[in-house]
């Protein structure tokens, strides 16, 4: 998943990728506006008639409707914010209706092509919008692409699978469970803190588009998740609020270990038949083979005013 947007999850800081993509988008829009101005009719009366005609026939694009709804839903968003049920239903319904063509995507685009097996596939992030209250962007995964297990601290996240099949495995912390400070994984993978915490599996299944929008919350819904592309796929993410180091919403990666791996399992009473539904999670450094690059979003331009 200062500004560590979704690009912070997965390679170079997403803030950098977002800025690059946003600058490219703005430059493209400026060029487009310049060309439009050159071709504008000099007839005031014709211009007025055209504007009246446009107002009568103008249709609001699905991405614009989503942006407008996000501005309303996340107007007062901060760390730990959860929209009321009717607003969650509103955003979910809008996302459910969005199709790849609505955001300028096609499975035939180059960043969905299979890549060399000798390295982890490169993931592409398309920046749509980001402000202090929410962000919108698309992750494009080629076959076997992986977004490693990571968290979304104090955030509500809507994820819409636009096309393809993706495996999702997500977890929530077990409140009140003891930690296990003696657990140590591979030194090259773990962060400075080696403590592990108990988490419960929320989702462990494949999703195939078209499907309903997935939602995770600050404390439940599978706040920590891993995405693995079974086929080429694209995910439209809405984060409210977005990642922010300054506000304590830093993206953290984790390793997951079976419940029975560490001695801490003796301190927790869980029936044997349910132990597969639990795991010990340990903070890790950003995976070295994780590569996420920013690319230009080519879908409909959002009007922010």
CSV table of N, CA, C and O in Angstrom, one decimal, residues 134-185:
chain,number,residue,atom,x,y,z
A,134,UNK,N,-7.6,11.0,1.2
A,134,UNK,CA,-7.8,9.7,0.5
A,134,UNK,C,-6.9,9.7,-0.7
A,134,UNK,O,-6.4,10.7,-1.2
A,135,UNK,N,-6.7,8.5,-1.2
A,135,UNK,CA,-6.0,8.3,-2.5
A,135,UNK,C,-6.7,7.3,-3.3
A,135,UNK,O,-7.5,6.4,-2.9
A,136,UNK,N,-6.5,7.4,-4.7
A,136,UNK,CA,-7.0,6.5,-5.6
A,136,UNK,C,-5.9,6.0,-6.6
A,136,UNK,O,-5.2,6.9,-7.1
A,137,UNK,N,-5.8,4.7,-6.8
A,137,UNK,CA,-4.7,4.3,-7.7
A,137,UNK,C,-5.0,2.8,-8.1
A,137,UNK,O,-5.8,2.2,-7.5
A,138,UNK,N,-4.2,2.4,-9.1
A,138,UNK,CA,-4.4,1.0,-9.7
A,138,UNK,C,-3.1,0.3,-9.6
A,138,UNK,O,-2.1,0.8,-10.1
A,139,UNK,N,-3.1,-0.9,-9.1
A,139,UNK,CA,-2.0,-1.8,-9.2
A,139,UNK,C,-2.2,-2.8,-10.3
A,139,UNK,O,-3.3,-3.5,-10.4
A,140,UNK,N,-1.2,-2.9,-11.2
A,140,UNK,CA,-1.3,-3.7,-12.4
A,140,UNK,C,-0.2,-4.9,-12.2
A,140,UNK,O,1.0,-4.6,-12.1
A,141,UNK,N,-0.7,-6.1,-12.0
A,141,UNK,CA,0.1,-7.2,-11.8
A,141,UNK,C,0.2,-8.2,-12.9
A,141,UNK,O,-0.9,-8.7,-13.4
A,142,UNK,N,1.4,-8.5,-13.4
A,142,UNK,CA,1.5,-9.6,-14.4
A,142,UNK,C,1.3,-10.9,-13.8
A,142,UNK,O,1.3,-11.0,-12.5
A,143,UNK,N,1.2,-12.0,-14.5
A,143,UNK,CA,1.1,-13.3,-13.9
A,143,UNK,C,2.2,-13.6,-12.9
A,143,UNK,O,3.4,-13.3,-13.1
A,144,UNK,N,1.8,-14.1,-11.7
A,144,UNK,CA,2.8,-14.4,-10.6
A,144,UNK,C,3.3,-13.2,-9.9
A,144,UNK,O,4.2,-13.3,-9.0
A,145,UNK,N,2.8,-12.0,-10.2
A,145,UNK,CA,3.2,-10.8,-9.5
A,145,UNK,C,2.7,-10.9,-8.0
A,145,UNK,O,1.6,-11.4,-7.8
A,146,UNK,N,3.5,-10.4,-7.1
A,146,UNK,CA,3.1,-10.5,-5.7
A,146,UNK,C,3.3,-9.1,-5.0
A,146,UNK,O,4.4,-8.5,-5.1
A,147,UNK,N,2.3,-8.7,-4.3
A,147,UNK,CA,2.4,-7.6,-3.4
A,147,UNK,C,2.5,-8.3,-2.0
A,147,UNK,O,1.5,-8.8,-1.5
A,148,UNK,N,3.7,-8.2,-1.4
A,148,UNK,CA,4.0,-9.0,-0.1
A,148,UNK,C,3.1,-8.6,1.0
A,148,UNK,O,2.5,-7.5,1.0
A,149,UNK,N,3.0,-9.4,2.0
A,149,UNK,CA,2.2,-9.1,3.2
A,149,UNK,C,2.6,-7.8,3.8
A,149,UNK,O,3.7,-7.6,4.2
A,150,UNK,N,1.6,-6.9,3.9
A,150,UNK,CA,1.8,-5.6,4.5
A,150,UNK,C,0.5,-5.1,5.1
A,150,UNK,O,-0.5,-5.6,5.0
A,151,UNK,N,0.7,-4.0,5.9
A,151,UNK,CA,-0.5,-3.5,6.7
A,151,UNK,C,-1.0,-2.2,6.2
A,151,UNK,O,-0.4,-1.6,5.2
A,152,UNK,N,-2.1,-1.7,6.8
A,152,UNK,CA,-2.7,-0.5,6.4
A,152,UNK,C,-3.2,0.2,7.8
A,152,UNK,O,-4.3,0.2,8.1
A,153,UNK,N,-2.2,0.7,8.5
A,153,UNK,CA,-2.5,1.2,9.9
A,153,UNK,C,-3.5,2.4,9.9
A,153,UNK,O,-3.3,3.4,9.3
A,154,UNK,N,-4.5,2.2,10.7
A,154,UNK,CA,-5.5,3.2,10.9
A,154,UNK,C,-6.3,3.6,9.6
A,154,UNK,O,-6.8,4.7,9.5
A,155,UNK,N,-6.4,2.7,8.6
A,155,UNK,CA,-6.9,3.0,7.3
A,155,UNK,C,-8.1,2.2,7.0
A,155,UNK,O,-8.2,1.0,7.4
A,156,UNK,N,-9.0,2.7,6.2
A,156,UNK,CA,-10.1,1.9,5.6
A,156,UNK,C,-9.8,1.8,4.1
A,156,UNK,O,-9.5,2.9,3.5
A,157,UNK,N,-9.7,0.6,3.6
A,157,UNK,CA,-9.3,0.4,2.2
A,157,UNK,C,-10.3,-0.4,1.4
A,157,UNK,O,-10.8,-1.4,1.8
A,158,UNK,N,-10.7,0.2,0.2
A,158,UNK,CA,-11.6,-0.5,-0.7
A,158,UNK,C,-10.7,-1.0,-1.9
A,158,UNK,O,-10.0,-0.2,-2.5
A,159,UNK,N,-10.9,-2.3,-2.2
A,159,UNK,CA,-10.1,-2.8,-3.3
A,159,UNK,C,-11.0,-3.5,-4.3
A,159,UNK,O,-11.8,-4.4,-3.9
A,160,UNK,N,-11.0,-3.0,-5.5
A,160,UNK,CA,-11.9,-3.6,-6.6
A,160,UNK,C,-11.0,-4.3,-7.6
A,160,UNK,O,-10.2,-3.7,-8.3
A,161,UNK,N,-11.2,-5.6,-7.8
A,161,UNK,CA,-10.5,-6.4,-8.8
A,161,UNK,C,-11.2,-6.1,-10.1
A,161,UNK,O,-12.3,-6.4,-10.3
A,162,UNK,N,-10.4,-5.5,-11.0
A,162,UNK,CA,-11.0,-5.0,-12.3
A,162,UNK,C,-11.1,-6.2,-13.3
A,162,UNK,O,-12.0,-6.3,-14.1
A,163,UNK,N,-10.0,-7.0,-13.4
A,163,UNK,CA,-10.1,-8.2,-14.2
A,163,UNK,C,-9.0,-9.2,-13.7
A,163,UNK,O,-8.1,-8.8,-12.9
A,164,UNK,N,-9.1,-10.4,-14.1
A,164,UNK,CA,-8.2,-11.4,-13.8
A,164,UNK,C,-8.5,-12.2,-12.5
A,164,UNK,O,-9.6,-12.0,-11.9
A,165,UNK,N,-7.6,-13.1,-12.1
A,165,UNK,CA,-7.8,-13.9,-10.9
A,165,UNK,C,-6.6,-13.6,-9.9
A,165,UNK,O,-5.4,-13.6,-10.4
A,166,UNK,N,-6.9,-13.3,-8.7
A,166,UNK,CA,-5.9,-13.0,-7.7
A,166,UNK,C,-6.1,-13.8,-6.4
A,166,UNK,O,-7.3,-14.0,-6.0
A,167,UNK,N,-5.0,-14.3,-5.8
A,167,UNK,CA,-5.2,-14.9,-4.5
A,167,UNK,C,-4.9,-13.9,-3.4
A,167,UNK,O,-3.9,-13.1,-3.5
A,168,UNK,N,-5.8,-13.9,-2.5
A,168,UNK,CA,-5.7,-12.9,-1.3
A,168,UNK,C,-5.6,-13.7,0.0
A,168,UNK,O,-6.4,-14.6,0.2
A,169,UNK,N,-4.5,-13.4,0.7
A,169,UNK,CA,-4.4,-14.0,2.1
A,169,UNK,C,-4.3,-12.8,3.0
A,169,UNK,O,-3.4,-12.0,2.9
A,170,UNK,N,-5.2,-12.7,4.0
A,170,UNK,CA,-5.2,-11.5,4.9
A,170,UNK,C,-5.3,-12.0,6.3
A,170,UNK,O,-5.8,-13.1,6.6
A,171,UNK,N,-4.9,-11.1,7.2
A,171,UNK,CA,-4.9,-11.4,8.7
A,171,UNK,C,-5.4,-10.1,9.4
A,171,UNK,O,-5.3,-9.0,9.0
A,172,UNK,N,-5.9,-10.4,10.6
A,172,UNK,CA,-6.1,-9.4,11.7
A,172,UNK,C,-5.4,-9.8,12.9
A,172,UNK,O,-5.3,-11.0,13.2
A,173,UNK,N,-4.9,-8.8,13.7
A,173,UNK,CA,-4.3,-9.1,15.0
A,173,UNK,C,-5.3,-9.8,15.9
A,173,UNK,O,-6.4,-9.4,16.0
A,174,UNK,N,-4.8,-10.7,16.7
A,174,UNK,CA,-5.6,-11.3,17.8
A,174,UNK,C,-5.4,-10.4,19.0
A,174,UNK,O,-4.3,-10.3,19.6
A,175,UNK,N,-6.4,-9.7,19.4
A,175,UNK,CA,-6.3,-8.7,20.5
A,175,UNK,C,-6.1,-9.5,21.9
A,175,UNK,O,-6.8,-10.4,22.2
A,176,UNK,N,-5.1,-9.0,22.6
A,176,UNK,CA,-4.8,-9.6,23.9
A,176,UNK,C,-3.9,-10.8,23.9
A,176,UNK,O,-3.6,-11.3,24.9
A,177,UNK,N,-3.6,-11.3,22.7
A,177,UNK,CA,-2.7,-12.4,22.6
A,177,UNK,C,-1.3,-12.1,23.0
A,177,UNK,O,-0.8,-11.0,22.7
A,178,UNK,N,-0.5,-13.0,23.6
A,178,UNK,CA,0.9,-12.7,24.0
A,178,UNK,C,1.7,-12.6,22.7
A,178,UNK,O,1.5,-13.3,21.7
A,179,UNK,N,2.8,-11.8,22.8
A,179,UNK,CA,3.8,-11.8,21.7
A,179,UNK,C,4.9,-12.8,22.1
A,179,UNK,O,4.9,-13.4,23.2
A,180,UNK,N,5.8,-13.1,21.1
A,180,UNK,CA,6.8,-14.0,21.4
A,180,UNK,C,8.1,-13.4,21.0
A,180,UNK,O,8.5,-13.3,19.8
A,181,UNK,N,8.8,-12.8,21.9
A,181,UNK,CA,10.0,-12.0,21.6
A,181,UNK,C,11.2,-12.9,21.3
A,181,UNK,O,12.3,-12.4,20.8
A,182,UNK,N,11.1,-14.2,21.5
A,182,UNK,CA,12.3,-15.1,21.3
A,182,UNK,C,12.4,-15.6,19.9
A,182,UNK,O,13.3,-16.2,19.5
A,183,UNK,N,11.3,-15.3,19.1
A,183,UNK,CA,11.3,-15.9,17.7
A,183,UNK,C,12.2,-15.0,16.8
A,183,UNK,O,12.2,-13.8,16.8
A,184,UNK,N,13.0,-15.7,16.1
A,184,UNK,CA,13.9,-15.0,15.2
A,184,UNK,C,13.9,-15.7,13.8
A,184,UNK,O,14.1,-16.9,13.7
A,185,UNK,N,13.7,-14.9,12.8
A,185,UNK,CA,13.7,-15.5,11.4
A,185,UNK,C,15.0,-15.2,10.8
A,185,UNK,O,16.0,-14.9,11.5
